[in-house]
Each structure stands twice: as structure tokens, then as C-alpha cells.
Amino acid sequence: MSGTFVGMPAFPRAAREAVRDATLRGNLRHATHTIRAKRAKAVAEVSDWAQLREAGKQIKDHTLRHLDHYLVQLEESVTAAGGTVHWAADAAEANRIVTGLVKETGESEVVKVKSMATQEIELNEALEAAGIRAYETDLAELIVQLGKDRPSHILVPAIHRNRGEIRDIFAREMSGWGRPAPEGLTDTPAELAEAARLHLREKFLRAKVGISGANFMVAETGTLVVVESEGNGRMCLTLPETLISVVGIEKIIPTWQDLEVFLQTLPRSSTAERMNPYTSTWTGTADEDGPRAFHLVLLDNGRTDTLADEVGRQALRCIRCSACLNVCPVYERAGGHAYGSVYPGPIGAILSPQLRGTASEIDASLPYASSLCGACYEVCPVAIDIPEVLVHLRERIVEGGQVVRGGNKVVLQPAKGHAAERAAMRAARWAFSHPGALRTGQRLASRTRRLHPRTLPGPGRAWSGTRDLPAVPAEPFRDWWQRTHGKGGPALPRTTPGAGTPAKDSAADKAEDKGGDR
Amino acid sequence: MSSRERILGRVRRALADVPRGDETPPAPERPGRYPPYERAVTRDYLREHGDRTPAQTLDLLAGNLADYRAVVHRTDAGHLVEVVAGLLVSRGSSSVLVPPGLDESWLAGSDVRRIADRAENTPHELDRVDSVVTACAVAVAETGTIVLDGSPDQGRRRITLVPDHHICVVRAAQVVPSVPYALERLDPARPLTWISGPSATSDIELDRVEGVHGPRVMEVVLVD
């Protein structure tokens, strides 16, 4: 398996392979069901969850509406506190800045706190190309890095691995990166955690450069916040002499007080805890405590393009808790890799195609990686209406239209693969506005129903490949209605008939709208 | 054009559909005082969950700390010295890190070798120390959290990170009910560490295991 997402197949193909992997499905089912129940309990403990969720949504929306203002304010406050602020319009620029900063220190290795932003820009690969070795220090990231694997979950990137697989990876790979795994390592989680502790400790103690992301940046104070569990974050944030944080511009919150909302909602949504074991906050540099140099790299990389979409911009409220992954029936079965992005699951399905655009096969297929059941919206601590954005993105892919890419307005052509869908919709529109033709067609369909194939021919095959065709009834609803209720049957309240349209057709159409024909 | 100007320009163009103007609040004078912004967000969530007496708040803190596997010892000011000494003995510690401003009387009952928290200490030296004793800035009952802010009685962040055994003394007056109260008491300019139980991970099958990189044993001495 490759370490990057380049050239990923479209979601349906990747998912089809994933669902055949019984081990993967077992691992995912176990993990997601464990966390679902715990999250529900942690959320039920606070009676004002709905109010906290609404406040979180409002804070993020307000910030996004005034993002330029808060970015400038943040830059001022971080600089005043002794930090240096850099701006990166895209991944390449961010990688260039970070690589340059590491080189300036003269070091050839760095320790990293788990960070979605640095995964997104593939910083490790860029550092490696410059001769700098990046050590991932989060346990799950370590498992992914040692296993030459890809992350499959926002919070627990190695969720697709069970304890036995992790034991094997540690025993096989640790020696190539530093201290080998202890002899006779078993698969108990405590022993695996101990092996990671021993392996990483020598790296923490000698590290001169740390690289992190951040969960929040407070504009008014210039404070950065990292929420974590293991203590690897604290190690990377306090022991090195130089700290470089790469943070997406949407991670800003206006005030220190705003943390009171997110420090209550994030841990409960994420690991289902009242509070995560460690939260670190720092404001620039502190005298003789922690790094002497602090660099903040503010990352755009598609975020302003996302901000330009009136419906899609709500995805920028995301605080990366991963609750939506854990409840998603599609994620539970397909796993994270099928989404072809560091952002898998429901949030990934709306974030990746907006950050990267929909030019690639995988990105154009992501808005369809959902049954639109809405469980993700229900659990989201900042109330992102993921189904709404999914439908919006589907429409944009099928119909085309104006979007912003790289800061420029471009017009998307309707996607080629959806020609049959568009044709079908056009035909349906015509049929529903011509009742006579519809009736004839329905009768014909009923009479020939024994001859119908199980799958559609031609371009329709892709659609029917993953769906059962609806069974056609022996008698169309209208005929049944005419026979049982028509002449002399019970009277129905009738709407005013349109000019030239028989009243009985109008009533029948109404019944059909309610799905009475199924 | 610099990337700074490019990004800010893109943000402004992206927000062209949003009504602007008066709504943009001015920079705040200081944390917590920001009337135009305060009106922009409905804060009808609770300041704390439930109605508790100070004694009940202490009980809740002790319960929540223990729930996340911190070891809680309750005592009074008169017995603090022997409790701390006893913890160092039962741990079998031969050395203890001491922040510069720690109340010296707390360690008066112990003859364990003391190591001062100094800027020159290397991480490797800290790794050879068995325990660390600190005070705290604030403790949060609802979440079972201790907050350190680097004050002289708490020391540099790394001294409570590298040693495997952390003894933290919490006085009743430092205990607040909830996260909103804690933030109000804390100074964002200081480097803060919020600690809720010992180091843990949920990375193996999303199940919590205690003990990774931070101190694996967290003992809280609650003084009332």
C-alpha cells in the first residue's frame, strides 16, 4: 500500500474492495461501536449540549464571516508574544516554508505531533525529499508510519488495525527507526503502549525541532491550543528549541472565553471523555520555559475557495472531532482509505472535494459516498449539515456551475459520467408533465414486467450495479384507482382543475406525488 | 503580491455575499470584554452543571480525578507534610524535582534528594529523576482536571512531563466547578497545561489505556 493518496480510484471501486476485507470490517465495526455508545453517554452528562452546540456553530460562523479581520488580529497578537507568522497559500508553499525553517536550525530530524494539516500538505514527504527525517509521535500515527500505511481516521489513524496487527508491525519495523520492540512483545494494548513509550522517548529527549498543528488559535491573545491524550504533544511542544506549527486559517476563534465551549464539546465528541488527558496552550514564547523560537504557518490550501461557497463553507466550522466518522454506516463498512484523503468519512466527503476541487475521479465521487441518513449532522458538535452540503456538491458535479479554485472564479462543466443521469431526469421531467404519455408508459411497463432485466443495460448499468431495480406492480396505480375509486367510488376533495386537464387526473397526480404507487 | 495579501484578498472576495460593515467588531481591549462580539453569540449554555456546595464540588473533583485513574489523597493542611513524604516513600523515589517557589514545608518530612528546576537541566537529566512535586493554578471539578500555569510553585512545563511520577497538591480554594470558571481565572499569556488523569491513549481499537509518554502515575493531594 502506498503512503500517499495520489491516483486513488473513485470511492465506489475502493469501497467495493474494502467491504470484502473481513478483518477490516471487523476492526471498524468493533471500534466504531465501542466509541458510539461512550460518546452518547459523555454527551448525555451535560444537559445543555444543544446550547453548547449552537454556541459553537455561532462562534465559528462569526469567525468565518470576519476571517480577514481575525487573521490580521491573530498575526498581531502572535507577533507581539514573540512568535513569527508565515502565510502559505498552498501546500507547496507551506512545505517550502517549513523545510526552510528546519534547515535554518541545522537539524536533520524533527518530532511531530499528530496534525491533520501537515498530513494534508504531505509535509513528511517534502521533508524527506530535503533530507530531513520526521518522526510521528502519536501512537496511531506511529503505527501508520511504521506500517508504511495511510491514515484511515481523523482521530485514530490506525483504526483499521487490530492489536494483533499492531504487535506485528512493532516487532517487525521498530528496529529500522530506532529502539527495537521489546523481546516477546504481546498484543495487550498496555504492552503496545509501553513499547511505543520506550521507542519514542529517546527521540523526544534529543529533539531540537518540533512540528505541530493546533486545534484552536485565539485571535485576541495569540494563544495556540493542542488537545491530546498521550503526552507526545507536550513532549513536542515543550522540549525542542524550535517549534513550528502549521495551522489551517479556519482554526481561529475570536476570544479566550470561546474555549469554554469547545473544551467542553470537543473531548466528549472525540474520545468520549469529560476531558482529554492533556491540553497545552501557549502564547508566543515563554522565558526559559519551552521553545525559544516559535513559528506559525497559516495555511490556506483551498480553504478560501471553500469559504467562497455559500452552502459549502459551513464545512470550515469542523473541529476535527471525528464523531461523524464513528456514526457513519458507510464509513463503518468501507473504512477510511476508500475516501482517498486524509479527511475520510462524512466530513471528508464534503471537505476533500472542496479543498481539492472535483477534477479527479475520487473527488468527484466523494459527495456520493453517503446514504444521506443524517447521523453525521446529528452528532456534529458544530452542527455542520453534512447531508445538505453533499446534495449541494452532487448538484454542482452533475449540473456544473461557477466555483472558486485557487482564488479564481472558474466555471465547471457538467460532469461527463452523469450524462445518463441527466438524460433520465430530463425524461422524467417530460413524462411527469405529460400525464397521457406517463399513463401509457406505466401500462406498458406493467404488461411487460415479467420480461424486465435485473440490471439496466448500457450506461444505466453503473446505477443498477449497486441497487435493486424497483419491482413494477401488476397494475399501475392510476388504473387501480380508476377501477376501485373512479366512477362511483368514494369522492375525494378535489383541487381546482387546471385549464384543459381532467379533474380526475389532477387527483391521481397528487396521490402519486405522495408515493402512493409503490 | 505576498501570500499574506493573496490570502486576505481571497478571504474578502469569498465573503462578498456577506453583509459587512458595522458588524465587524473592533479589536478587544482585553480578554473577556468585547461587547459587540458578545452579542454575536448566544451564550445560553450553563456556567456549571448542577447546584453544589463547595464541599460537594471537592467531592466531585475527587471522584472525576479517580475516574480517569489519578490517585487522589484527601488531607488537611496539618497532615500535608506526612502525606507527601509517604507518597515518595511508597513510590520508592530516590530523587524529586522541586519548582523554585514550592512551599518548602511540603517536603519537610522527606529526605529524598531534591533536584531544583533550572533552565540548564537537560531532558536526559530530567529523565533520571523519579518524581516531581508541584502546586497547581486551578482544578476543575466537573472534568477532573488540574491546570498548571508555570508559576514558581509549579515550575517549567517539562518538569511535570518527563518524570514518571507527578504529585500535585491542590488547595480547596483553587477548585472551580467548571471549564468556564477555570478559563476566567487563568492568564492566557502563561503557558498552560491541563491535566486530566495520567497519560492515556485510545489509539488501539478506540479503547482507553493509561500510560504512554507523560507521567504514568498522577497523584493528587487534595487539601481542605
XYZ file of C-alpha atoms in Angstrom:
742
model
C 0.000 0.000 0.000
C 1.404 3.389 -0.880
C 1.941 6.149 1.614
C 0.038 8.786 -0.304
C -3.383 9.269 -1.790
C -2.257 10.162 -5.290
C -4.102 8.307 -8.033
C -6.777 6.860 -5.775
C -9.621 5.065 -7.537
C -13.110 6.519 -7.200
C -14.928 5.792 -3.966
C -17.238 3.018 -5.244
C -14.346 0.933 -6.544
C -12.191 1.456 -3.457
C -15.154 0.759 -1.185
C -16.043 -2.435 -3.030
C -12.579 -3.793 -2.291
C -12.681 -2.643 1.313
C -16.012 -4.271 2.157
C -14.655 -7.627 1.006
C -11.938 -7.422 3.683
C -13.486 -9.265 6.623
C -10.707 -8.296 9.071
C -11.060 -4.629 8.206
C -14.824 -4.733 8.635
C -14.460 -6.496 11.970
C -11.889 -3.956 13.221
C -14.003 -0.997 12.158
C -17.223 -2.391 13.500
C -15.677 -3.108 16.875
C -14.014 0.301 17.183
C -16.891 2.449 15.952
C -19.496 0.659 18.034
C -17.325 0.969 21.171
C -16.947 4.706 20.765
C -20.556 5.356 19.722
C -22.002 4.166 22.993
C -19.366 6.008 25.027
C -19.907 9.265 23.176
C -23.638 9.118 23.706
C -23.032 8.683 27.442
C -20.491 11.533 27.639
C -22.851 13.876 25.799
C -25.829 12.889 27.943
C -23.874 14.022 31.033
C -24.249 17.673 30.051
C -27.825 18.893 29.985
C -27.001 21.946 27.865
C -25.454 20.068 24.931
C -27.827 21.672 22.414
C -26.897 25.155 23.631
C -23.169 24.401 23.574
C -23.518 23.033 20.043
C -25.389 26.113 18.875
C -22.874 28.459 20.501
C -20.003 26.550 18.868
C -21.698 26.893 15.499
C -22.281 30.618 16.005
C -18.713 31.281 17.140
C -17.298 29.516 14.093
C -19.744 31.181 11.688
C -18.998 34.589 13.123
C -15.264 33.966 12.807
C -15.568 32.830 9.200
C -17.650 35.900 8.357
C -14.834 38.087 9.650
C -11.917 35.850 8.844
C -9.767 38.600 7.344
C -10.180 40.687 10.483
C -9.313 37.842 12.841
C -6.348 36.668 10.767
C -4.764 40.089 10.990
C -5.558 40.296 14.696
C -4.019 36.865 15.286
C -0.901 37.817 13.384
C -0.501 40.891 15.562
C -1.011 39.074 18.839
C 1.273 36.133 17.968
C 3.987 38.535 16.836
C 3.618 40.627 19.988
C 4.085 37.466 22.067
C 7.381 36.634 20.389
C 6.251 34.328 17.575
C 6.843 34.670 13.833
C 3.890 34.343 11.459
C 4.189 32.944 7.917
C 1.436 32.737 5.308
C 1.143 29.796 2.913
C -1.319 29.977 0.020
C -0.968 26.286 -0.822
C 0.684 23.030 0.251
C 3.849 23.596 -1.765
C 4.429 26.975 -0.171
C 3.796 25.637 3.348
C 6.234 22.785 2.762
C 8.816 25.198 1.408
C 8.492 27.442 4.460
C 8.724 24.583 6.972
C 11.627 22.902 5.186
C 13.489 26.207 5.124
C 12.870 26.817 8.827
C 14.141 23.347 9.760
C 17.215 23.778 7.582
C 17.989 27.088 9.279
C 18.294 25.238 12.576
C 20.865 22.890 11.043
C 18.907 19.841 12.225
C 18.140 16.786 10.101
C 15.325 15.308 12.193
C 12.106 16.593 13.714
C 9.485 15.202 16.082
C 5.863 15.667 15.103
C 2.600 15.963 16.977
C -0.292 14.414 15.123
C -1.648 17.075 12.787
C -4.230 16.846 10.031
C -2.887 19.966 8.311
C 0.623 18.549 7.895
C -0.828 15.278 6.597
C -2.954 17.220 4.164
C 0.072 19.010 2.702
C 2.212 15.829 2.858
C 4.879 17.579 4.852
C 6.711 14.388 5.832
C 7.346 13.552 2.194
C 8.562 17.094 1.498
C 10.916 16.968 4.486
C 12.233 13.582 3.419
C 12.981 14.938 -0.046
C 15.048 17.632 1.670
C 16.952 15.049 3.727
C 15.030 15.675 6.957
C 13.527 12.751 8.847
C 10.168 13.396 10.509
C 9.187 11.122 13.399
C 5.473 10.782 14.056
C 4.964 10.508 17.810
C 1.241 9.898 18.212
C 0.755 6.171 18.815
C -1.627 5.688 15.914
C 0.497 7.834 13.591
C 3.499 5.767 14.622
C 1.611 2.602 13.690
C 0.765 4.120 10.303
C 4.299 5.373 9.707
C 5.983 2.113 10.743
C 3.470 0.094 8.701
C 4.087 2.280 5.591
C 0.359 2.698 5.631
C -2.125 5.508 5.162
C -4.268 7.081 7.895
C -7.907 5.972 7.838
C -9.490 8.034 10.628
C -9.098 11.620 11.809
C -8.600 10.831 15.477
C -7.308 7.273 15.333
C -5.438 6.986 12.034
C -4.731 3.286 12.645
C -8.328 2.363 13.457
C -8.210 -0.193 10.637
C -5.573 -2.156 12.566
C -6.354 -4.513 15.429
C -3.985 -5.219 18.306
C -2.503 -8.304 16.662
C -1.612 -6.400 13.516
C -0.103 -3.582 15.597
C 2.046 -6.055 17.516
C 3.366 -7.479 14.249
C 4.176 -4.029 12.842
C 6.041 -3.007 16.008
C 8.021 -6.248 16.198
C 8.967 -6.042 12.539
C 9.592 -2.341 11.956
C 10.680 -0.541 15.136
C 14.335 -1.586 14.823
C 14.584 0.160 11.447
C 13.590 3.505 13.023
C 15.353 3.390 16.380
C 14.922 1.363 19.522
C 13.556 -2.105 18.643
C 10.366 -3.504 20.159
C 10.914 -5.424 23.426
C 11.537 -9.175 23.096
C 8.391 -11.253 23.384
C 6.017 -8.301 22.831
C 2.408 -9.461 23.186
C -0.713 -7.837 21.780
C -2.116 -6.401 25.026
C -2.768 -2.671 24.494
C -0.813 -1.721 27.643
C 2.297 -3.549 26.409
C 1.974 -1.980 22.975
C 1.706 1.476 24.537
C 4.800 0.724 26.642
C 6.728 -0.322 23.539
C 5.820 2.994 21.891
C 6.879 4.884 25.030
C 10.315 3.296 25.037
C 10.789 3.637 21.301
C 9.889 7.335 21.191
C 11.458 8.541 24.427
C 14.989 8.719 23.019
C 13.655 10.804 20.152
C 11.819 13.247 22.416
C 14.805 13.752 24.683
C 17.201 14.654 21.885
C 14.764 16.559 19.644
C 15.687 20.118 18.718
C 12.768 20.865 16.391
C 9.099 20.077 16.979
C 6.314 20.367 14.393
C 2.643 20.557 15.330
C -0.753 21.661 14.186
C -3.282 23.250 16.529
C -6.892 22.675 17.472
C -7.564 26.352 18.116
C -5.870 29.716 17.704
C -7.212 32.556 19.832
C -7.135 35.803 17.869
C -7.281 38.248 20.795
C -4.441 36.649 22.770
C -2.356 34.884 20.110
C -2.724 31.623 22.032
C -2.485 28.223 20.326
C -4.181 25.156 21.772
C -3.318 21.487 21.287
C -5.684 18.875 22.682
C -4.210 15.395 23.093
C -4.091 12.237 25.182
C -0.705 10.621 25.277
C 1.731 13.365 26.236
C 3.586 13.176 22.928
C 2.104 16.580 22.188
C 3.508 18.034 25.403
C 6.890 16.483 24.576
C 6.999 18.062 21.116
C 5.643 21.408 22.310
C 7.978 21.885 25.275
C 11.288 20.002 24.864
C 12.581 21.235 21.443
C 14.276 24.594 20.994
C 12.265 25.426 17.894
C 8.538 24.873 17.438
C 6.823 25.150 14.054
C 3.018 24.980 13.957
C 1.173 24.561 10.663
C -2.458 25.545 11.109
C -5.383 25.981 8.730
C -6.750 29.527 8.699
C -10.187 28.268 9.773
C -8.903 27.219 13.208
C -9.242 30.719 14.619
C -11.626 31.590 17.410
C -12.024 35.216 18.456
C -11.651 35.118 22.236
C -10.153 33.201 25.129
C -13.653 32.794 26.547
C -14.727 30.878 23.417
C -12.604 27.967 24.559
C -15.212 27.304 27.241
C -17.498 25.968 24.521
C -15.033 23.868 22.551
C -13.137 22.458 25.543
C -16.489 21.035 26.609
C -17.722 19.758 23.248
C -14.521 18.509 21.595
C -13.366 15.869 24.130
C -16.853 14.450 24.560
C -17.393 14.231 20.789
C -13.960 12.935 20.047
C -12.774 10.380 22.594
C -16.000 10.441 24.625
C -14.185 11.842 27.663
C -15.198 14.651 30.028
C -11.758 15.999 29.277
C -8.834 14.619 27.325
C -5.736 13.806 29.425
C -3.632 16.774 28.233
C -4.361 20.182 26.761
C -1.472 22.557 26.110
C -1.847 26.262 25.434
C 0.993 28.599 24.588
C 1.246 32.220 23.585
C 4.350 33.010 21.578
C 7.423 32.043 23.558
C 7.898 31.984 27.326
C 11.072 32.920 29.176
C 13.163 29.813 29.805
C 10.170 27.521 29.519
C 9.760 25.626 26.276
C 10.932 26.529 22.752
C 12.921 29.714 22.274
C 11.667 30.150 18.717
C 8.046 29.766 17.631
C 6.861 29.866 14.024
C 3.221 29.821 12.988
C 2.478 28.872 9.375
C -1.061 29.922 8.410
C -2.321 27.576 5.713
C -4.916 28.330 3.032
C -4.622 25.371 0.590
C -8.221 25.506 -0.659
C -9.837 26.943 2.453
C -10.618 30.329 0.919
C -12.071 28.526 -2.123
C -14.315 26.609 0.267
C -15.221 29.853 2.013
C -16.473 31.238 -1.308
C -19.202 28.577 -1.500
C -22.260 29.849 0.349
C -23.521 26.370 1.195
C -20.220 24.516 1.399
C -18.413 26.982 3.658
C -20.012 25.501 6.759
C -17.534 22.626 6.412
C -14.910 25.072 7.699
C -16.609 25.003 11.106
C -15.212 21.492 11.579
C -13.142 20.974 14.738
C -11.908 17.513 13.597
C -13.546 15.548 16.393
C -14.393 12.568 14.125
C -17.782 11.880 15.721
C -19.301 11.830 12.220
C -16.962 9.039 11.132
C -17.829 6.931 14.141
C -21.586 7.016 13.495
C -21.500 6.721 9.714
C -22.854 3.447 8.279
C -20.860 3.967 5.083
C -17.592 4.653 6.914
C -18.139 1.677 9.183
C -18.243 -0.639 6.179
C -15.947 0.988 3.643
C -13.244 2.222 6.032
C -11.202 5.388 5.759
C -8.886 4.510 2.891
C -11.699 4.342 0.349
C -12.217 8.101 0.746
C -8.790 8.730 -0.793
C -7.972 11.637 1.509
C -6.578 12.372 4.949
C -10.122 13.504 5.718
C -12.281 10.392 5.480
C -15.884 9.783 6.457
C -18.790 12.202 6.089
C -16.740 15.330 6.805
C -14.121 14.152 4.321
C -16.792 13.635 1.694
C -17.620 17.354 1.846
C -14.201 18.729 2.783
C -11.901 16.962 0.297
C -13.861 17.873 -2.861
C -13.977 21.481 -1.694
C -10.327 21.782 -0.654
C -9.026 19.920 -3.708
C -11.759 20.627 -6.263
C -13.682 17.949 -8.113
C -11.358 17.444 -11.073
C -10.141 13.990 -10.011
C -12.209 10.843 -10.159
C -12.040 10.286 -6.416
C -13.057 13.846 -5.516
C -15.975 13.823 -7.954
C -17.202 10.556 -6.428
C -16.931 11.583 -2.751
C -20.218 13.524 -2.482
C -21.915 10.238 -3.415
C -20.186 8.281 -0.624
C -23.222 8.641 1.612
C -26.723 7.313 2.091
C -27.781 10.782 3.344
C -29.058 9.221 6.563
C -28.104 12.325 8.539
C -26.485 10.629 11.563
C -23.382 12.769 10.975
C -25.349 16.011 11.261
C -26.994 14.745 14.427
C -23.676 14.186 16.270
C -21.719 17.130 14.865
C -20.716 19.429 17.774
C -20.728 22.463 15.466
C -23.907 21.437 13.609
C -22.462 21.087 10.117
C -25.363 19.992 7.911
C -23.294 17.435 6.035
C -26.210 15.977 4.023
C -27.097 19.471 2.805
C -23.558 20.051 1.573
C -23.388 16.581 -0.002
C -26.511 17.244 -2.052
C -25.213 20.682 -2.968
C -21.918 19.215 -4.187
C -23.717 16.474 -6.127
C -25.752 19.107 -7.902
C -22.604 21.034 -8.755
C -20.937 17.954 -10.187
C -23.932 16.991 -12.309
C -25.014 20.463 -13.404
C -21.662 22.256 -13.354
C -21.534 25.943 -12.494
C -19.277 28.607 -11.083
C -16.796 27.805 -8.322
C -13.618 29.376 -6.989
C -10.348 27.468 -7.464
C -7.033 28.874 -6.284
C -8.735 32.211 -5.650
C -10.078 32.489 -9.218
C -13.618 32.075 -10.438
C -13.951 29.171 -12.850
C -16.971 27.573 -14.495
C -17.255 23.816 -14.074
C -18.638 21.838 -16.986
C -21.327 19.295 -16.152
C -19.541 16.025 -15.364
C -19.378 13.541 -18.243
C -20.159 10.455 -16.222
C -23.544 11.864 -15.313
C -24.936 12.223 -18.849
C -27.235 9.232 -18.378
C -28.457 10.609 -15.047
C -29.200 13.974 -16.623
C -30.969 12.282 -19.535
C -33.037 10.190 -17.147
C -34.001 13.273 -15.136
C -34.965 15.141 -18.308
C -37.077 12.204 -19.439
C -38.746 12.045 -16.026
C -39.497 15.754 -16.102
C -41.105 15.367 -19.531
C -43.104 12.294 -18.535
C -44.467 13.872 -15.372
C -45.637 16.907 -17.309
C -47.392 14.735 -19.930
C -49.913 12.603 -17.994
C -51.155 10.798 -21.084
C -47.711 9.586 -22.051
C -46.993 8.667 -18.419
C -50.152 6.535 -18.255
C -49.335 4.752 -21.481
C -45.783 4.132 -20.345
C -46.877 2.779 -16.974
C -49.356 0.373 -18.557
C -46.714 -0.824 -20.955
C -44.270 -1.346 -18.092
C -46.811 -3.355 -16.104
C -47.713 -5.626 -19.009
C -44.102 -6.387 -19.850
C -42.915 -6.731 -16.272
C -42.000 -10.413 -16.498
C -39.584 -9.553 -19.287
C -37.707 -6.870 -17.328
C -33.960 -7.482 -16.804
C -32.465 -7.478 -13.283
C -29.982 -4.804 -14.246
C -30.161 -1.888 -16.630
C -28.357 -2.064 -19.956
C -25.820 0.446 -21.286
C -24.966 3.491 -19.185
C -27.642 2.503 -16.652
C -25.561 -0.498 -15.590
C -23.430 1.614 -13.263
C -26.543 2.702 -11.418
C -28.166 -0.723 -11.155
C -24.848 -2.358 -10.269
C -25.263 -1.292 -6.657
C -29.051 -1.149 -6.445
C -32.046 -3.415 -6.895
C -34.403 -2.211 -9.589
C -37.813 -1.415 -8.120
C -40.415 -4.065 -8.919
C -43.133 -2.841 -11.280
C -46.654 -3.532 -9.967
C -49.022 -5.727 -11.951
C -51.368 -2.787 -12.412
C -50.472 0.925 -12.475
C -51.809 2.935 -9.543
C -53.961 5.106 -11.781
C -55.694 2.095 -13.308
C -56.209 0.618 -9.857
C -57.644 3.923 -8.667
C -59.969 4.189 -11.655
C -61.158 0.617 -11.112
C -61.753 0.864 -7.348
C -62.459 4.565 -6.726
C -63.050 6.064 -10.138
C -66.624 6.055 -11.355
C -68.994 5.709 -8.414
C -66.146 5.272 -5.887
C -65.777 7.394 -2.705
C -65.471 11.069 -3.528
C -62.183 12.867 -2.906
C -61.709 16.532 -2.160
C -60.556 17.919 -5.481
C -58.275 20.764 -6.273
C -59.341 23.223 -8.881
C -58.589 21.570 -12.184
C -56.153 23.337 -14.442
C -57.270 24.519 -17.870
C -57.870 21.586 -20.145
C -56.803 18.998 -17.558
C -59.427 16.491 -16.432
C -60.060 16.749 -12.714
C -59.559 13.049 -12.085
C -56.026 13.221 -13.476
C -55.188 16.019 -11.101
C -56.292 13.998 -8.085
C -54.417 10.945 -9.283
C -51.271 13.005 -9.772
C -51.491 14.229 -6.214
C -51.759 10.727 -4.848
C -48.797 9.723 -6.929
C -46.718 12.570 -5.538
C -47.104 11.015 -2.124
C -45.601 7.811 -3.412
C -48.947 6.019 -3.498
C -47.804 3.909 -6.422
C -45.147 1.969 -4.585
C 1.974 40.129 -4.154
C 2.844 38.406 -0.875
C 0.952 35.301 0.177
C -0.398 37.284 3.090
C -2.053 39.775 0.735
C -3.140 36.964 -1.571
C -4.880 35.032 1.215
C -6.521 38.101 2.754
C -7.710 39.149 -0.708
C -9.183 35.715 -1.357
C -10.964 35.798 2.001
C -12.503 39.184 1.226
C -13.644 38.098 -2.227
C -15.025 34.840 -0.826
C -17.124 36.818 1.639
C -18.504 39.211 -0.977
C -22.012 37.799 -0.448
C -21.967 38.502 3.300
C -23.189 41.877 4.531
C -20.251 43.628 6.193
C -19.642 46.987 7.729
C -20.675 47.822 11.276
C -20.850 44.177 12.186
C -17.078 43.788 12.126
C -16.049 44.203 15.731
C -13.038 46.232 16.781
C -10.010 44.591 18.365
C -10.796 43.843 22.019
C -9.234 45.831 24.795
C -8.593 42.823 26.922
C -9.844 39.249 27.202
C -13.463 38.902 28.195
C -14.509 42.487 27.444
C -15.876 42.553 23.953
C -19.491 43.752 23.798
C -20.077 43.677 20.002
C -18.794 40.136 19.809
C -20.636 39.006 22.910
C -23.877 39.960 21.166
C -22.957 37.899 18.102
C -23.068 34.596 20.004
C -25.912 33.259 22.114
C -24.350 32.001 25.319
C -27.328 30.422 26.992
C -25.383 27.311 27.968
C -24.788 26.667 31.638
C -21.940 28.147 33.664
C -21.874 24.926 35.637
C -23.854 21.713 35.590
C -25.818 21.286 38.803
C -26.012 23.174 42.064
C -23.324 22.153 44.545
C -21.903 23.334 47.834
C -18.120 23.893 47.927
C -17.744 20.573 49.771
C -19.739 18.758 47.092
C -17.592 20.393 44.426
C -14.486 18.979 46.120
C -16.088 15.538 46.225
C -16.923 15.773 42.540
C -13.339 16.716 41.696
C -12.015 13.767 43.709
C -14.475 11.404 42.032
C -13.736 12.587 38.496
C -9.967 12.531 39.035
C -10.207 8.953 40.266
C -12.490 8.039 37.366
C -9.631 8.828 34.984
C -7.123 6.914 37.119
C -5.467 9.719 39.009
C -4.778 8.601 42.611
C -6.491 11.004 44.999
C -5.429 11.587 48.622
C -7.529 13.873 50.796
C -5.948 15.521 53.779
C -5.779 18.782 55.723
C -3.029 21.385 55.946
C -1.682 19.836 59.160
C -1.100 16.419 57.602
C 0.098 17.500 54.157
C 3.783 17.081 55.038
C 3.439 13.459 56.069
C 1.178 12.603 53.139
C 3.707 13.934 50.602
C 6.589 12.198 52.389
C 4.608 8.963 52.500
C 3.865 9.084 48.763
C 7.547 9.488 47.907
C 8.464 6.594 50.191
C 5.813 4.233 48.894
C 6.829 5.033 45.335
C 10.428 4.232 46.295
C 11.651 7.520 44.833
C 15.264 8.469 45.415
C 15.050 11.897 43.771
C 12.372 14.564 43.401
C 12.170 17.647 41.203
C 11.223 20.796 43.076
C 9.970 24.008 41.433
C 11.717 27.139 42.774
C 8.670 28.605 44.505
C 7.270 25.442 46.065
C 6.276 25.803 49.719
C 9.331 24.278 51.371
C 7.351 22.939 54.273
C 5.558 20.472 51.970
C 8.753 18.444 51.602
C 9.969 18.938 55.157
C 9.029 15.383 56.093
C 11.051 13.748 53.331
C 14.764 13.156 52.967
C 14.554 12.254 49.264
C 17.249 14.002 47.211
C 15.896 17.287 45.816
C 16.670 18.493 42.355
C 15.994 22.119 41.538
C 14.115 23.072 38.371
C 16.759 25.029 36.460
C 16.981 26.197 32.855
C 20.248 24.268 32.419
C 18.723 20.846 33.183
C 18.792 18.725 30.049
C 15.833 16.494 29.186
C 18.081 13.477 29.764
C 18.829 14.665 33.306
C 15.126 15.126 33.998
C 14.520 11.607 32.704
C 16.657 10.233 35.541
C 14.551 11.897 38.257
C 11.923 9.675 39.878
C 9.217 12.123 40.975
C 8.094 15.730 40.839
C 6.030 17.685 43.369
C 4.103 20.801 42.318
C 1.218 23.010 43.273
C -1.391 23.963 40.648
C -3.160 27.070 39.351
C -6.735 25.802 39.128
C -8.593 22.498 39.395
C -11.862 21.825 37.548
C -14.347 19.606 39.374
C -16.736 18.734 36.523
C -13.999 17.405 34.296
C -11.476 16.172 36.874
C -8.792 18.489 35.539
C -5.711 20.090 37.125
C -4.301 23.173 35.384
C -0.646 24.220 35.725
C 0.389 27.698 34.603
C 4.150 27.674 35.137
C 4.045 29.830 38.285
C 7.065 29.469 40.612
C 5.349 26.766 42.682
C 4.710 24.712 39.513
C 7.893 25.206 37.521
C 8.666 24.751 33.850
C 6.288 22.604 31.800
C 8.840 19.884 31.204
C 9.385 19.012 34.882
C 5.851 17.650 35.147
C 6.236 15.812 31.865
C 9.464 13.830 31.811
C 9.463 12.177 35.285
C 7.130 9.200 35.547
C 5.510 10.202 38.865
C 3.730 13.514 39.465
C 2.443 14.579 42.878
C 0.214 17.654 42.607
C -1.048 19.490 45.673
C -4.461 21.137 45.205
C -5.855 23.521 47.802
C -9.616 23.798 48.199
C -9.631 27.470 47.233
C -8.174 26.573 43.832
C -11.069 24.329 42.893
C -13.676 25.714 40.490
C -16.833 23.914 39.374
C -16.456 24.031 35.602
C -14.450 24.885 32.498
C -15.940 28.412 32.093
C -14.895 29.322 35.650
C -11.407 27.911 35.074
C -10.768 29.935 31.909
C -11.837 33.076 33.708
C -9.192 32.524 36.400
C -6.344 31.668 34.040
C -3.943 34.013 32.302
C -3.664 33.114 28.596
C -0.256 34.764 28.383
C 1.209 31.977 30.543
C 1.923 28.534 29.076
C -0.840 26.284 30.434
C -1.039 22.538 30.837
C -4.436 20.997 31.540
C -4.082 17.520 33.014
C -6.963 15.070 33.415
C -5.534 11.875 34.823
C -2.330 10.215 33.744
C -1.198 9.959 30.131
C -3.542 7.724 28.125
C -4.341 6.620 24.609
C -7.391 5.396 22.730
C -5.390 4.519 19.643
C -5.680 0.761 19.897
C -9.220 -0.234 18.957
C -10.562 3.052 20.398
C -10.244 1.708 23.914
C -8.580 3.809 26.622
C -5.246 2.573 28.011
C -3.395 4.562 30.691
C 0.301 5.237 30.483
C 2.077 6.468 27.382
C 4.508 9.389 27.288
C 3.554 11.637 30.170
C 3.780 10.607 33.840
C 2.141 7.238 34.223
C 1.302 7.828 37.854
C -0.537 11.032 38.751
C -1.202 11.554 42.462
C -3.367 14.447 43.573
C -3.246 15.597 47.182
C -6.447 17.484 47.887
C -6.056 19.764 50.901
C -9.226 21.030 52.583
